[in-house]
Amino acid sequence: AKDAGKSLVSAGKDSVALAGALGKVATGAKSPRQELAQLKLENPELSLDALGKMCSEPMTKSSVNRRLQKLCAVAQIEE
């Protein structure tokens, strides 16, 4: 797929942003964002589609991408 390299979370620097964002999202019961960030950190090679299917409440590739973008944005704002 020609757009595979364009995903926001495909680069290594985004793993650092996700790790930072993971600590900034709500604590307590694991939120969907926390779960998604944790899955991406543990499985950086997986596609967005595969990550969505691994979530406790499966989501589409588009939803995964949007949530990861928001997490990265939170990490950048908080820096």
Short mmCIF file of C-alpha atoms in Angstrom, two decimals:
data_model
loop_
_atom_site.label_atom_id
_atom_site.label_comp_id
_atom_site.label_asym_id
_atom_site.label_seq_id
_atom_site.Cartn_x
_atom_site.Cartn_y
_atom_site.Cartn_z
CA ALA A 1 0.00 0.00 0.00
CA LYS A 2 1.45 3.30 -1.05
CA ASP A 3 0.16 5.14 2.02
CA ALA A 4 1.53 2.63 4.53
CA GLY A 5 4.54 4.80 5.33
CA LYS A 6 2.41 7.90 5.89
CA SER A 7 0.76 6.75 9.09
CA LEU A 8 1.42 9.09 11.99
CA VAL A 9 2.48 6.26 14.24
CA SER A 10 4.80 4.48 11.82
CA ALA A 11 8.00 6.28 12.86
CA GLY A 12 10.06 5.45 15.94
CA LYS A 13 9.72 8.96 17.35
CA ASP A 14 5.99 8.39 17.62
CA SER A 15 6.60 5.48 19.98
CA VAL A 16 8.23 7.96 22.34
CA ALA A 17 5.19 10.25 22.00
CA LEU A 18 2.86 7.33 22.68
CA ALA A 19 4.84 6.32 25.75
CA GLY A 20 4.59 9.88 27.05
CA ALA A 21 0.90 10.12 26.25
CA LEU A 22 0.20 6.80 27.93
CA GLY A 23 1.23 8.33 31.24
CA LYS A 24 -0.97 11.38 30.66
CA VAL A 25 -4.29 9.71 29.88
CA ALA A 26 -6.75 8.83 32.62
CA THR A 27 -5.59 6.49 35.33
CA GLY A 28 -7.65 3.78 37.00
CA ALA A 29 -9.62 1.43 34.77
CA LYS A 30 -7.88 1.04 31.42
CA SER A 31 -9.43 3.39 28.88
CA PRO A 32 -9.65 2.49 25.18
CA ARG A 33 -6.87 5.02 24.49
CA GLN A 34 -4.61 3.48 27.13
CA GLU A 35 -5.27 0.02 25.77
CA LEU A 36 -4.53 1.14 22.22
CA ALA A 37 -1.33 2.97 23.19
CA GLN A 38 -0.12 -0.05 25.15
CA LEU A 39 -0.87 -2.41 22.25
CA LYS A 40 1.01 -0.14 19.80
CA LEU A 41 4.02 0.10 22.12
CA GLU A 42 4.10 -3.67 22.58
CA ASN A 43 3.51 -4.40 18.88
CA PRO A 44 5.04 -1.57 16.81
CA GLU A 45 5.17 -3.75 13.69
CA LEU A 46 1.41 -4.39 13.56
CA SER A 47 -0.82 -2.60 11.11
CA LEU A 48 -3.54 -0.25 12.31
CA ASP A 49 -6.13 -2.79 11.17
CA ALA A 50 -4.50 -5.55 13.24
CA LEU A 51 -4.26 -3.28 16.29
CA GLY A 52 -7.95 -2.44 16.00
CA LYS A 53 -8.86 -6.11 15.95
CA MET A 54 -6.77 -6.76 19.08
CA CYS A 55 -8.62 -4.19 21.20
CA SER A 56 -11.13 -5.44 23.75
CA GLU A 57 -13.73 -3.46 21.81
CA PRO A 58 -12.59 -3.90 18.18
CA MET A 59 -12.34 -0.73 16.10
CA THR A 60 -11.71 0.20 12.50
CA LYS A 61 -8.35 1.17 11.03
CA SER A 62 -9.60 4.75 10.76
CA SER A 63 -10.59 4.84 14.44
CA VAL A 64 -7.22 3.44 15.48
CA ASN A 65 -5.37 6.04 13.43
CA ARG A 66 -7.50 8.90 14.78
CA ARG A 67 -7.02 7.82 18.40
CA LEU A 68 -3.27 7.39 17.98
CA GLN A 69 -3.05 10.83 16.38
CA LYS A 70 -4.88 12.32 19.35
CA LEU A 71 -2.56 10.57 21.79
CA CYS A 72 0.50 11.89 19.97
CA ALA A 73 -1.01 15.38 19.94
CA VAL A 74 -1.60 15.21 23.71
CA ALA A 75 2.02 14.21 24.26
CA GLN A 76 3.30 17.10 22.12
CA ILE A 77 1.07 19.68 23.82
CA GLU A 78 2.12 18.54 27.29
CA GLU A 79 5.88 18.72 26.55
#
